[in-house]
Amino acid sequence: MEQIFALFTIFLAFAFSGRCSDVFSRSDFPDGFLFGAGTSAYQWEGAAAEDGRKPSVWDTLCHSRNIGNGDIACDGYHKYKEDVKMMVDTGLDAFRFSISWSRIIPNVCFREFGNYVKFWTTINEANVFTIGGYNDGDTPPGRCSLPGKNCLLGNSSTETYTVGHNLLLAHASASRLYKEKYKDKQGGSIGFGLYLMGFTPSTSSKDDAIATQRAKDFYFGWFLGPLIYGDYPDTMKRTVGSRLPVFLEEESERVKGSSDFIGINQYFAASVTNIKFKPSLPRNPDFYSDMGAYVTYLGNFSVIEYAVAPWTMEAVLEYIKQSYNNPPVYILENGTPMTQQKDTHRVEYMHAYIGGVLKSIRNGSDTRGYFVWSFMDLFELIGRYDYGYGLYSVNFSDPRRKRSPRLSAHWYSDFLKGKTPFLDSQGIKELQSNFSPSS
Ligand SMILES: *[C@@H]1O[C@H](CO)[C@@H](O)[C@H](O)[C@H]1NC(C)=O
Ligand SMILES: *[C@@H]1O[C@H](CO)[C@@H](O)[C@H](O)[C@H]1NC(C)=O
Ligand SMILES: *[C@@H]1O[C@H](CO)[C@@H](O)[C@H](O)[C@H]1NC(C)=O
């Protein structure tokens, strides 16, 4: 995941205690539920200039801003056979990865890979892509008009919404193509991916409660509204006004129902404070001033690891269930950074969040899969190589990019193979004492 939310102005200090001692095992999940882990093309593949690949917006931004790059990354392009074997050994049902547009354009993927790929997501983290790339300008293509930012071109008042609109139309077109030409033969499904936080009001005031709903409308409803109901939420239409594009009737019909499932990436909570922003430029409102809310990542920034707060996942799944007609959901990313081999905190985090997913399913959520971010350490984009999200660590100083299983890889593998991971303090001690980093 991209460390984009670290870019929000941050104040903080909530510590969650939430050790979940629920006992559950994989057999408690519904038949067909998929467990997996993920990577993405630019973060994993390397081989940036091989076999005809051309630069993408990430290549361009990384090389122009001296922020590290994915020229080699994990060298997954060459080492994929070894990696797939590791996935099989770990016991994953599924692998979530991405295909680099700049490797395949102008061929279209369904024809070539459709017999093997059963779940397509057209766009990953659509809200992060638009806000980061066109409102804040911190991620590719680096466009914005906010003062104090590094952007040459852009317009944060308008482009964020224009691009979001075009993503939805592009998704709907790809989805229609798949349904008309391929779905019957190939039997897969096609979805759309969002980055979602567990929003919670920062105080018990009515204003903060209303601001929290606005934040949900701006982060979730901006895309889920059109995908599920064919239009943007009323709050957005009201505040953004003529800067928010309007769907023609036939476009609305095409976008509505164009996702067989919603892909969500979920990591942590964020508190929401009602605020009347003065736009950074007079008469140039942007995404945040339109939203009228201050969103603050909840966590302790002196440690890099995310808090174990499974209620954030449960709240997101419950909200999607209740507000958006309970669509099928795949959790396409969840995890925490942590560089140690003996990554007990990650094990506790995964255990608690998987338990939270199970609770949500038992309360009626149609969640159908869970993917750990990430299968191995990756080039974490603007977070460079420092984060260590992987079940497997990667030695990036080693030309062979050697992979080594962390404690969490062993735990996840045990879990996937049907052992009950009961994590009381005794269980954790046992897990640690059985783990030697070289194993
Ligand atoms: C952004 O576009 C709007 C609408 O065209 C315009 O009024 C505004 O001045 C533009 N802002 C900048 C910073 O160019
Ligand atoms: C469980 O689902 C019901 C019905 O949608 C809802 O009213 C209730 O708040 C949910 N419980 C939790 C803990 O989310
Ligand atoms: C990583 O690889 C380098 C180069 O082969 C080696 O010197 C170093 O000891 C390795 N680091 C670890 C933690 O294994």
Tab-separated table of C-alpha atoms and ligand atoms in Angstrom:
chain	number	residue	atom	x	y	z
A	1	MET	CA	0.000	0.000	0.000
A	2	GLU	CA	1.082	3.469	-0.639
A	3	GLN	CA	1.946	5.612	2.323
A	4	ILE	CA	-0.302	8.307	1.048
A	5	PHE	CA	-2.338	8.713	4.119
A	6	ALA	CA	0.750	9.576	6.067
A	7	LEU	CA	0.587	12.750	4.038
A	8	PHE	CA	-2.491	13.933	5.793
A	9	THR	CA	-1.602	16.408	8.412
A	10	ILE	CA	-1.181	14.243	11.348
A	11	PHE	CA	-1.849	14.582	14.953
A	12	LEU	CA	-2.490	11.558	16.868
A	13	ALA	CA	-2.208	9.429	19.781
A	14	PHE	CA	-4.626	6.706	20.243
A	15	ALA	CA	-3.470	3.364	21.367
A	16	PHE	CA	-5.823	0.536	20.777
A	17	SER	CA	-5.893	-2.385	22.984
A	18	GLY	CA	-7.827	-5.011	21.211
A	19	ARG	CA	-6.208	-8.343	21.482
A	20	CYS	CA	-8.695	-10.712	20.119
A	21	SER	CA	-8.625	-14.032	21.841
A	22	ASP	CA	-11.451	-15.502	19.797
A	23	VAL	CA	-10.764	-19.018	18.703
A	24	PHE	CA	-11.484	-19.691	15.067
A	25	SER	CA	-10.017	-21.580	12.187
A	26	ARG	CA	-10.210	-21.489	8.466
A	27	SER	CA	-13.041	-24.028	8.426
A	28	ASP	CA	-15.253	-21.413	10.121
A	29	PHE	CA	-15.260	-19.420	6.858
A	30	PRO	CA	-17.862	-20.100	4.159
A	31	ASP	CA	-17.123	-22.564	1.345
A	32	GLY	CA	-15.307	-20.874	-1.484
A	33	PHE	CA	-13.907	-18.070	0.693
A	34	LEU	CA	-10.485	-17.200	-0.719
A	35	PHE	CA	-7.382	-16.541	1.339
A	36	GLY	CA	-4.391	-15.080	-0.410
A	37	ALA	CA	-1.701	-12.413	-0.434
A	38	GLY	CA	-0.804	-9.661	-2.843
A	39	THR	CA	1.815	-7.710	-4.769
A	40	SER	CA	1.574	-5.164	-7.583
A	41	ALA	CA	3.421	-4.915	-10.872
A	42	TYR	CA	5.623	-1.876	-10.342
A	43	GLN	CA	6.327	-2.792	-6.736
A	44	TRP	CA	7.379	-6.369	-7.431
A	45	GLU	CA	8.392	-7.002	-11.052
A	46	GLY	CA	11.441	-4.895	-11.822
A	47	ALA	CA	12.608	-5.540	-15.419
A	48	ALA	CA	11.424	-2.011	-16.087
A	49	ALA	CA	12.826	-1.789	-19.592
A	50	GLU	CA	12.645	-5.413	-20.702
A	51	ASP	CA	10.612	-7.081	-23.413
A	52	GLY	CA	9.260	-3.836	-24.772
A	53	ARG	CA	7.954	-2.354	-21.516
A	54	LYS	CA	7.786	1.438	-21.607
A	55	PRO	CA	7.764	3.899	-18.688
A	56	SER	CA	4.542	4.292	-16.722
A	57	VAL	CA	3.591	7.340	-14.666
A	58	TRP	CA	5.321	5.704	-11.692
A	59	ASP	CA	8.623	5.259	-13.577
A	60	THR	CA	8.475	8.881	-14.634
A	61	LEU	CA	7.642	10.304	-11.219
A	62	CYS	CA	10.160	8.143	-9.319
A	63	HIS	CA	12.986	9.059	-11.697
A	64	SER	CA	12.132	12.740	-11.745
A	65	ARG	CA	11.853	13.108	-7.963
A	66	ASN	CA	14.677	10.927	-6.691
A	67	ILE	CA	12.447	8.907	-4.384
A	68	GLY	CA	13.754	5.425	-5.156
A	69	ASN	CA	12.354	3.366	-8.002
A	70	GLY	CA	11.092	-0.009	-9.090
A	71	ASP	CA	13.673	-0.636	-11.828
A	72	ILE	CA	14.574	-3.939	-10.160
A	73	ALA	CA	12.237	-4.095	-7.121
A	74	CYS	CA	11.937	-7.790	-6.124
A	75	ASP	CA	12.942	-8.916	-9.610
A	76	GLY	CA	9.682	-10.859	-9.625
A	77	TYR	CA	9.628	-10.674	-13.420
A	78	HIS	CA	12.464	-13.194	-13.462
A	79	LYS	CA	11.817	-14.961	-10.183
A	80	TYR	CA	8.112	-15.640	-10.545
A	81	LYS	CA	8.450	-19.404	-10.697
A	82	GLU	CA	10.259	-19.469	-7.371
A	83	ASP	CA	7.649	-17.085	-5.937
A	84	VAL	CA	4.695	-19.094	-7.154
A	85	LYS	CA	6.231	-22.176	-5.556
A	86	MET	CA	6.479	-20.246	-2.269
A	87	MET	CA	2.807	-19.337	-2.567
A	88	VAL	CA	1.871	-22.962	-3.054
A	89	ASP	CA	4.034	-24.006	-0.113
A	90	THR	CA	2.462	-21.288	2.051
A	91	GLY	CA	-0.959	-22.640	1.161
A	92	LEU	CA	-2.491	-19.578	-0.507
A	93	ASP	CA	-5.744	-20.131	-2.432
A	94	ALA	CA	-5.150	-17.096	-4.600
A	95	PHE	CA	-2.536	-14.501	-5.530
A	96	ARG	CA	-3.522	-10.871	-6.056
A	97	PHE	CA	-1.195	-9.059	-8.444
A	98	SER	CA	-1.432	-6.452	-11.134
A	99	ILE	CA	-0.524	-6.213	-14.773
A	100	SER	CA	1.520	-3.240	-15.885
A	101	TRP	CA	-0.345	-1.296	-18.559
A	102	SER	CA	2.897	-0.149	-20.046
A	103	ARG	CA	3.914	-3.777	-20.661
A	104	ILE	CA	0.785	-4.802	-22.496
A	105	ILE	CA	-0.725	-1.808	-24.256
A	106	PRO	CA	-2.271	-2.043	-26.820
A	107	ASN	CA	-3.371	-5.635	-26.259
A	108	VAL	CA	-6.319	-6.126	-24.107
A	109	CYS	CA	-5.998	-8.825	-21.215
A	110	PHE	CA	-9.260	-10.739	-21.237
A	111	ARG	CA	-8.407	-12.592	-24.443
A	112	GLU	CA	-4.898	-13.568	-23.362
A	113	PHE	CA	-5.343	-14.346	-19.680
A	114	GLY	CA	-9.083	-14.744	-19.194
A	115	ASN	CA	-8.928	-18.523	-19.046
A	116	TYR	CA	-6.668	-18.283	-16.008
A	117	VAL	CA	-7.774	-15.126	-14.196
A	118	LYS	CA	-11.153	-15.415	-12.508
A	119	PHE	CA	-11.258	-12.074	-10.702
A	120	TRP	CA	-10.434	-8.843	-12.489
A	121	THR	CA	-10.172	-5.464	-10.762
A	122	THR	CA	-10.008	-2.663	-13.300
A	123	ILE	CA	-8.751	0.076	-10.986
A	124	ASN	CA	-6.959	-0.203	-7.650
A	125	GLU	CA	-7.517	2.409	-4.924
A	126	ALA	CA	-9.422	4.678	-7.298
A	127	ASN	CA	-9.906	7.297	-4.570
A	128	VAL	CA	-6.226	7.363	-3.617
A	129	PHE	CA	-5.192	7.570	-7.257
A	130	THR	CA	-7.415	10.592	-7.885
A	131	ILE	CA	-6.780	12.459	-4.630
A	132	GLY	CA	-3.039	11.743	-4.639
A	133	GLY	CA	-2.498	12.371	-8.329
A	134	TYR	CA	-4.811	15.329	-9.021
A	135	ASN	CA	-5.677	17.025	-5.711
A	136	ASP	CA	-2.453	16.688	-3.683
A	137	GLY	CA	-0.068	15.966	-6.552
A	138	ASP	CA	2.129	13.718	-4.416
A	139	THR	CA	1.614	10.639	-6.564
A	140	PRO	CA	1.617	10.199	-10.337
A	141	PRO	CA	0.909	12.044	-12.470
A	142	GLY	CA	1.701	14.754	-9.894
A	143	ARG	CA	-0.862	17.355	-10.929
A	144	CYS	CA	-2.407	19.901	-8.543
A	145	SER	CA	-2.914	23.599	-7.950
A	146	LEU	CA	-2.479	23.647	-4.179
A	147	PRO	CA	0.074	26.213	-3.088
A	148	GLY	CA	3.263	24.874	-1.535
A	149	LYS	CA	3.143	21.715	-3.623
A	150	ASN	CA	5.543	20.606	-6.242
A	151	CYS	CA	3.146	20.609	-9.210
A	152	LEU	CA	3.823	22.218	-12.575
A	153	LEU	CA	0.305	21.761	-13.886
A	154	GLY	CA	-3.114	20.833	-12.682
A	155	ASN	CA	-6.276	22.101	-11.079
A	156	SER	CA	-7.244	20.631	-7.718
A	157	SER	CA	-10.708	22.197	-7.899
A	158	THR	CA	-11.788	20.297	-10.948
A	159	GLU	CA	-9.432	17.569	-12.142
A	160	THR	CA	-9.884	15.252	-9.155
A	161	TYR	CA	-13.586	14.934	-9.938
A	162	THR	CA	-13.124	14.806	-13.696
A	163	VAL	CA	-10.635	11.977	-13.367
A	164	GLY	CA	-12.827	10.080	-10.894
A	165	HIS	CA	-15.688	10.375	-13.348
A	166	ASN	CA	-13.582	9.113	-16.235
A	167	LEU	CA	-12.317	6.173	-14.155
A	168	LEU	CA	-15.904	5.121	-13.541
A	169	LEU	CA	-16.788	5.411	-17.236
A	170	ALA	CA	-13.636	3.544	-18.261
A	171	HIS	CA	-14.369	0.825	-15.728
A	172	ALA	CA	-17.937	0.534	-16.986
A	173	SER	CA	-16.710	0.179	-20.577
A	174	ALA	CA	-14.195	-2.522	-19.657
A	175	SER	CA	-16.845	-4.301	-17.638
A	176	ARG	CA	-19.300	-4.176	-20.536
A	177	LEU	CA	-16.689	-5.543	-22.919
A	178	TYR	CA	-15.969	-8.406	-20.527
A	179	LYS	CA	-19.637	-9.214	-20.038
A	180	GLU	CA	-20.469	-9.065	-23.747
A	181	LYS	CA	-17.515	-11.002	-25.086
A	182	TYR	CA	-15.802	-13.056	-22.417
A	183	LYS	CA	-17.708	-13.668	-19.212
A	184	ASP	CA	-19.851	-16.552	-20.460
A	185	LYS	CA	-16.860	-18.434	-21.804
A	186	GLN	CA	-14.404	-17.574	-19.045
A	187	GLY	CA	-16.689	-17.558	-16.036
A	188	GLY	CA	-14.898	-14.783	-14.148
A	189	SER	CA	-16.057	-11.575	-12.524
A	190	ILE	CA	-14.973	-7.983	-12.645
A	191	GLY	CA	-14.676	-5.457	-9.814
A	192	PHE	CA	-13.435	-2.037	-8.770
A	193	GLY	CA	-11.002	-1.244	-5.934
A	194	LEU	CA	-11.135	1.411	-3.198
A	195	TYR	CA	-8.990	2.398	-0.246
A	196	LEU	CA	-11.180	2.691	2.849
A	197	MET	CA	-10.513	3.786	6.396
A	198	GLY	CA	-12.591	3.114	9.476
A	199	PHE	CA	-13.941	6.638	10.018
A	200	THR	CA	-14.891	7.636	13.508
A	201	PRO	CA	-15.942	11.087	14.789
A	202	SER	CA	-13.251	12.793	16.849
A	203	THR	CA	-15.752	13.969	19.472
A	204	SER	CA	-19.335	13.153	20.374
A	205	SER	CA	-20.560	16.439	18.891
A	206	LYS	CA	-23.302	16.414	16.300
A	207	ASP	CA	-21.105	18.358	13.868
A	208	ASP	CA	-18.404	15.699	13.941
A	209	ALA	CA	-20.979	12.965	13.415
A	210	ILE	CA	-22.278	14.781	10.335
A	211	ALA	CA	-18.727	15.409	9.123
A	212	THR	CA	-18.021	11.686	9.480
A	213	GLN	CA	-20.933	10.885	7.209
A	214	ARG	CA	-19.611	13.472	4.734
A	215	ALA	CA	-16.187	11.830	4.843
A	216	LYS	CA	-17.815	8.468	4.079
A	217	ASP	CA	-19.684	10.041	1.180
A	218	PHE	CA	-16.500	11.583	-0.210
A	219	TYR	CA	-14.262	8.540	0.223
A	220	PHE	CA	-16.709	5.640	-0.222
A	221	GLY	CA	-19.821	7.088	-1.844
A	222	TRP	CA	-17.992	9.021	-4.568
A	223	PHE	CA	-17.418	5.659	-6.298
A	224	LEU	CA	-19.829	3.285	-4.577
A	225	GLY	CA	-22.797	5.598	-5.206
A	226	PRO	CA	-22.389	5.478	-9.014
A	227	LEU	CA	-21.434	1.769	-9.033
A	228	ILE	CA	-24.368	0.650	-6.904
A	229	TYR	CA	-27.049	3.327	-7.452
A	230	GLY	CA	-25.941	5.067	-10.665
A	231	ASP	CA	-25.161	8.492	-9.176
A	232	TYR	CA	-22.986	10.495	-6.791
A	233	PRO	CA	-24.136	11.042	-3.190
A	234	ASP	CA	-26.334	14.100	-2.658
A	235	THR	CA	-23.830	15.682	-0.266
A	236	MET	CA	-21.203	15.677	-3.002
A	237	LYS	CA	-23.541	17.039	-5.632
A	238	ARG	CA	-24.534	19.826	-3.274
A	239	THR	CA	-21.056	20.913	-2.184
A	240	VAL	CA	-19.058	20.321	-5.348
A	241	GLY	CA	-21.786	21.722	-7.559
A	242	SER	CA	-20.930	22.304	-11.207
A	243	ARG	CA	-17.373	21.002	-10.745
A	244	LEU	CA	-18.766	17.491	-10.276
A	245	PRO	CA	-19.424	15.952	-13.690
A	246	VAL	CA	-22.934	14.734	-14.384
A	247	PHE	CA	-23.731	11.264	-15.715
A	248	LEU	CA	-25.899	11.158	-18.805
A	249	GLU	CA	-28.750	8.765	-18.304
A	250	GLU	CA	-27.168	6.045	-20.431
A	251	GLU	CA	-23.843	6.481	-18.616
A	252	SER	CA	-25.529	6.147	-15.271
A	253	GLU	CA	-27.182	2.920	-16.447
A	254	ARG	CA	-23.860	1.589	-17.690
A	255	VAL	CA	-21.939	2.417	-14.496
A	256	LYS	CA	-24.645	1.109	-12.196
A	257	GLY	CA	-24.111	-2.591	-11.593
A	258	SER	CA	-20.858	-2.647	-13.561
A	259	SER	CA	-18.948	-4.189	-10.633
A	260	ASP	CA	-19.574	-7.796	-9.721
A	261	PHE	CA	-17.679	-7.111	-6.516
A	262	ILE	CA	-16.076	-4.276	-4.585
A	263	GLY	CA	-12.386	-4.635	-3.798
A	264	ILE	CA	-11.314	-2.877	-0.631
A	265	ASN	CA	-7.939	-2.102	0.839
A	266	GLN	CA	-8.279	-1.471	4.562
A	267	TYR	CA	-5.598	-0.918	7.172
A	268	PHE	CA	-6.541	1.477	9.924
A	269	ALA	CA	-8.893	3.971	11.531
A	270	ALA	CA	-9.156	7.697	10.997
A	271	SER	CA	-10.860	10.280	13.134
A	272	VAL	CA	-12.984	12.968	11.525
A	273	THR	CA	-13.398	16.538	12.728
A	274	ASN	CA	-15.874	18.954	11.262
A	275	ILE	CA	-14.071	21.940	9.813
A	276	LYS	CA	-14.890	24.809	7.542
A	277	PHE	CA	-11.748	25.010	5.473
A	278	LYS	CA	-10.722	28.141	3.805
A	279	PRO	CA	-9.625	26.801	0.448
A	280	SER	CA	-5.856	27.162	0.061
A	281	LEU	CA	-6.411	29.479	-2.869
A	282	PRO	CA	-9.319	31.899	-2.633
A	283	ARG	CA	-12.217	30.725	-4.767
A	284	ASN	CA	-10.385	27.472	-5.574
A	285	PRO	CA	-11.946	24.835	-3.384
A	286	ASP	CA	-10.330	21.384	-3.411
A	287	PHE	CA	-11.306	17.895	-2.287
A	288	TYR	CA	-10.672	18.579	1.411
A	289	SER	CA	-12.408	21.936	1.593
A	290	ASP	CA	-15.343	20.436	-0.318
A	291	MET	CA	-15.496	17.567	2.164
A	292	GLY	CA	-15.386	20.022	5.056
A	293	ALA	CA	-13.747	17.540	7.348
A	294	TYR	CA	-10.343	16.998	8.814
A	295	VAL	CA	-9.274	13.366	8.540
A	296	THR	CA	-6.561	12.187	10.888
A	297	TYR	CA	-4.900	8.832	10.842
A	298	LEU	CA	-5.310	7.156	14.208
A	299	GLY	CA	-2.197	5.487	15.375
A	300	ASN	CA	0.974	6.009	17.205
A	301	PHE	CA	3.467	7.498	14.809
A	302	SER	CA	6.465	6.742	16.955
A	303	VAL	CA	6.051	3.148	15.870
A	304	ILE	CA	5.579	2.259	12.281
A	305	GLU	CA	3.262	-0.688	12.869
A	306	TYR	CA	-0.457	-0.150	12.574
A	307	ALA	CA	-2.633	-0.579	15.635
A	308	VAL	CA	-4.496	-3.828	16.047
A	309	ALA	CA	-7.988	-2.390	15.580
A	310	PRO	CA	-10.158	-4.967	13.829
A	311	TRP	CA	-13.265	-2.903	14.559
A	312	THR	CA	-12.128	-0.622	11.704
A	313	MET	CA	-12.533	-3.492	9.244
A	314	GLU	CA	-15.811	-4.559	10.806
A	315	ALA	CA	-17.163	-1.004	10.632
A	316	VAL	CA	-16.229	-0.657	6.950
A	317	LEU	CA	-17.802	-4.002	6.025
A	318	GLU	CA	-20.929	-3.245	8.033
A	319	TYR	CA	-21.279	0.189	6.425
A	320	ILE	CA	-20.947	-1.231	2.906
A	321	LYS	CA	-23.463	-3.929	3.780
A	322	GLN	CA	-26.040	-1.484	5.121
A	323	SER	CA	-25.553	1.526	2.847
A	324	TYR	CA	-24.751	-0.134	-0.462
A	325	ASN	CA	-27.028	-3.164	-0.673
A	326	ASN	CA	-24.510	-5.696	0.603
A	327	PRO	CA	-22.453	-6.233	-2.573
A	328	PRO	CA	-19.881	-9.037	-2.741
A	329	VAL	CA	-16.622	-7.744	-1.246
A	330	TYR	CA	-13.048	-8.919	-1.536
A	331	ILE	CA	-10.521	-7.472	0.884
A	332	LEU	CA	-7.664	-7.001	-1.541
A	333	GLU	CA	-5.197	-5.552	0.947
A	334	ASN	CA	-4.774	-5.689	4.696
A	335	GLY	CA	-1.578	-5.785	6.697
A	336	THR	CA	0.944	-3.762	8.617
A	337	PRO	CA	4.525	-2.656	8.048
A	338	MET	CA	7.112	-4.355	10.230
A	339	THR	CA	10.678	-5.185	9.288
A	340	GLN	CA	11.644	-7.744	11.916
A	341	GLN	CA	11.738	-11.422	10.977
A	342	LYS	CA	10.029	-12.318	14.228
A	343	ASP	CA	7.006	-10.174	13.422
A	344	THR	CA	4.713	-11.097	16.286
A	345	HIS	CA	2.774	-7.855	15.953
A	346	ARG	CA	1.856	-8.685	12.351
A	347	VAL	CA	0.631	-12.107	13.451
A	348	GLU	CA	-1.575	-10.505	16.104
A	349	TYR	CA	-2.797	-7.932	13.595
A	350	MET	CA	-3.683	-10.518	10.928
A	351	HIS	CA	-5.279	-12.830	13.447
A	352	ALA	CA	-7.453	-10.029	14.806
A	353	TYR	CA	-8.478	-8.675	11.370
A	354	ILE	CA	-9.280	-12.109	9.962
A	355	GLY	CA	-11.366	-12.652	13.118
A	356	GLY	CA	-13.083	-9.303	12.421
A	357	VAL	CA	-13.865	-10.396	8.862
A	358	LEU	CA	-15.388	-13.601	10.209
A	359	LYS	CA	-17.557	-11.609	12.640
A	360	SER	CA	-18.764	-9.403	9.774
A	361	ILE	CA	-19.611	-12.433	7.651
A	362	ARG	CA	-21.541	-13.923	10.534
A	363	ASN	CA	-23.482	-10.666	10.738
A	364	GLY	CA	-24.462	-10.891	7.080
A	365	SER	CA	-21.653	-9.192	5.142
A	366	ASP	CA	-21.059	-10.833	1.736
A	367	THR	CA	-17.272	-10.742	2.077
A	368	ARG	CA	-15.725	-13.476	-0.025
A	369	GLY	CA	-11.988	-13.166	0.263
A	370	TYR	CA	-9.054	-11.784	2.241
A	371	PHE	CA	-5.617	-10.929	0.857
A	372	VAL	CA	-2.649	-9.996	2.991
A	373	TRP	CA	-0.611	-7.030	1.853
A	374	SER	CA	1.912	-8.095	0.965
A	375	PHE	CA	3.138	-11.538	0.016
A	376	MET	CA	6.725	-10.306	0.198
A	377	ASP	CA	8.464	-6.992	0.892
A	378	LEU	CA	8.050	-4.665	-2.073
A	379	PHE	CA	9.085	-1.310	-3.429
A	380	GLU	CA	6.518	0.661	-1.413
A	381	LEU	CA	6.309	3.517	-3.925
A	382	ILE	CA	6.681	6.826	-2.113
A	383	GLY	CA	7.521	4.729	0.976
A	384	ARG	CA	10.573	3.311	-0.855
A	385	TYR	CA	11.994	0.019	0.438
A	386	ASP	CA	11.746	0.704	4.147
A	387	TYR	CA	8.424	-0.701	5.185
A	388	GLY	CA	8.542	-4.469	5.182
A	389	TYR	CA	4.905	-5.382	4.668
A	390	GLY	CA	5.840	-8.894	3.530
A	391	LEU	CA	5.060	-12.303	4.928
A	392	TYR	CA	8.447	-12.949	3.342
A	393	SER	CA	11.279	-10.468	3.719
A	394	VAL	CA	13.395	-9.624	0.673
A	395	ASN	CA	17.071	-8.720	0.905
A	396	PHE	CA	17.237	-5.758	-1.483
A	397	SER	CA	21.056	-5.521	-1.136
A	398	ASP	CA	21.397	-9.022	-2.445
A	399	PRO	CA	21.552	-9.162	-6.246
A	400	ARG	CA	19.535	-12.383	-6.000
A	401	ARG	CA	16.862	-10.595	-3.911
A	402	LYS	CA	16.739	-13.505	-1.487
A	403	ARG	CA	13.326	-14.111	0.138
A	404	SER	CA	13.008	-15.429	3.728
A	405	PRO	CA	9.845	-16.401	5.582
A	406	ARG	CA	8.899	-14.319	8.596
A	407	LEU	CA	7.082	-15.656	11.621
A	408	SER	CA	3.862	-14.397	9.992
A	409	ALA	CA	4.451	-16.587	6.909
A	410	HIS	CA	4.603	-19.615	9.189
A	411	TRP	CA	1.506	-18.521	11.098
A	412	TYR	CA	-0.533	-17.794	7.966
A	413	SER	CA	0.553	-21.066	6.432
A	414	ASP	CA	-0.485	-22.970	9.580
A	415	PHE	CA	-3.788	-21.141	9.565
A	416	LEU	CA	-4.406	-21.877	5.893
A	417	LYS	CA	-3.582	-25.521	6.450
A	418	GLY	CA	-6.299	-25.763	9.050
A	419	LYS	CA	-4.543	-25.369	12.381
A	420	THR	CA	-6.361	-23.207	14.892
A	421	PRO	CA	-4.266	-20.216	15.762
A	422	PHE	CA	-5.248	-19.546	19.327
A	423	LEU	CA	-3.303	-16.470	20.257
A	424	ASP	CA	-3.299	-16.146	23.984
A	425	SER	CA	0.026	-15.169	25.498
A	426	GLN	CA	1.006	-18.830	25.826
A	427	GLY	CA	0.195	-19.392	22.153
A	428	ILE	CA	2.369	-16.455	21.146
A	429	LYS	CA	5.289	-17.695	23.231
A	430	GLU	CA	5.036	-21.111	21.616
A	431	LEU	CA	4.874	-19.618	18.149
A	432	GLN	CA	7.969	-17.519	18.834
A	433	SER	CA	9.970	-20.304	20.393
A	434	ASN	CA	9.286	-22.608	17.444
A	435	PHE	CA	10.499	-19.966	15.003
A	436	SER	CA	14.072	-19.657	13.926
A	437	PRO	CA	14.646	-16.951	11.323
A	438	SER	CA	16.654	-19.276	9.104
A	439	SER	CA	13.872	-21.835	8.831
B	1	LIG	C1	-9.564	25.537	-12.036
B	1	LIG	O1	-10.655	25.452	-12.925
B	1	LIG	C2	-11.744	26.301	-12.583
B	1	LIG	C3	-12.876	26.007	-13.552
B	1	LIG	O2	-12.425	26.072	-14.854
B	1	LIG	C4	-11.295	27.759	-12.618
B	1	LIG	O3	-12.346	28.612	-12.204
B	1	LIG	C5	-10.125	27.932	-11.641
B	1	LIG	O4	-9.614	29.234	-11.705
B	1	LIG	C6	-9.017	26.937	-11.987
B	1	LIG	N1	-7.990	27.027	-10.963
B	1	LIG	C7	-6.709	27.128	-11.240
B	1	LIG	C8	-5.770	27.200	-10.060
B	1	LIG	O5	-6.299	27.130	-12.377
B	2	LIG	C1	-25.453	-6.656	12.453
B	2	LIG	O1	-26.389	-6.481	11.412
B	2	LIG	C2	-27.564	-5.805	11.796
B	2	LIG	C3	-28.497	-5.830	10.609
B	2	LIG	O2	-27.904	-5.225	9.480
B	2	LIG	C4	-27.231	-4.395	12.267
B	2	LIG	O3	-28.393	-3.719	12.674
B	2	LIG	C5	-26.251	-4.480	13.415
B	2	LIG	O4	-25.829	-3.179	13.799
B	2	LIG	C6	-25.026	-5.296	12.993
B	2	LIG	N1	-24.141	-5.507	14.138
B	2	LIG	C7	-22.881	-5.080	14.153
B	2	LIG	C8	-22.093	-5.387	15.378
B	2	LIG	O5	-22.380	-4.496	13.226
B	3	LIG	C1	21.797	-9.241	2.266
B	3	LIG	O1	22.623	-9.509	1.168
B	3	LIG	C2	23.911	-8.939	1.294
B	3	LIG	C3	24.622	-9.143	-0.052
B	3	LIG	O2	24.589	-10.501	-0.430
B	3	LIG	C4	24.619	-9.579	2.476
B	3	LIG	O3	25.895	-8.991	2.624
B	3	LIG	C5	23.790	-9.329	3.733
B	3	LIG	O4	24.375	-10.017	4.837
B	3	LIG	C6	22.368	-9.825	3.538
B	3	LIG	N1	21.555	-9.419	4.671
B	3	LIG	C7	20.872	-10.288	5.417
B	3	LIG	C8	20.078	-9.699	6.537
B	3	LIG	O5	20.870	-11.482	5.196
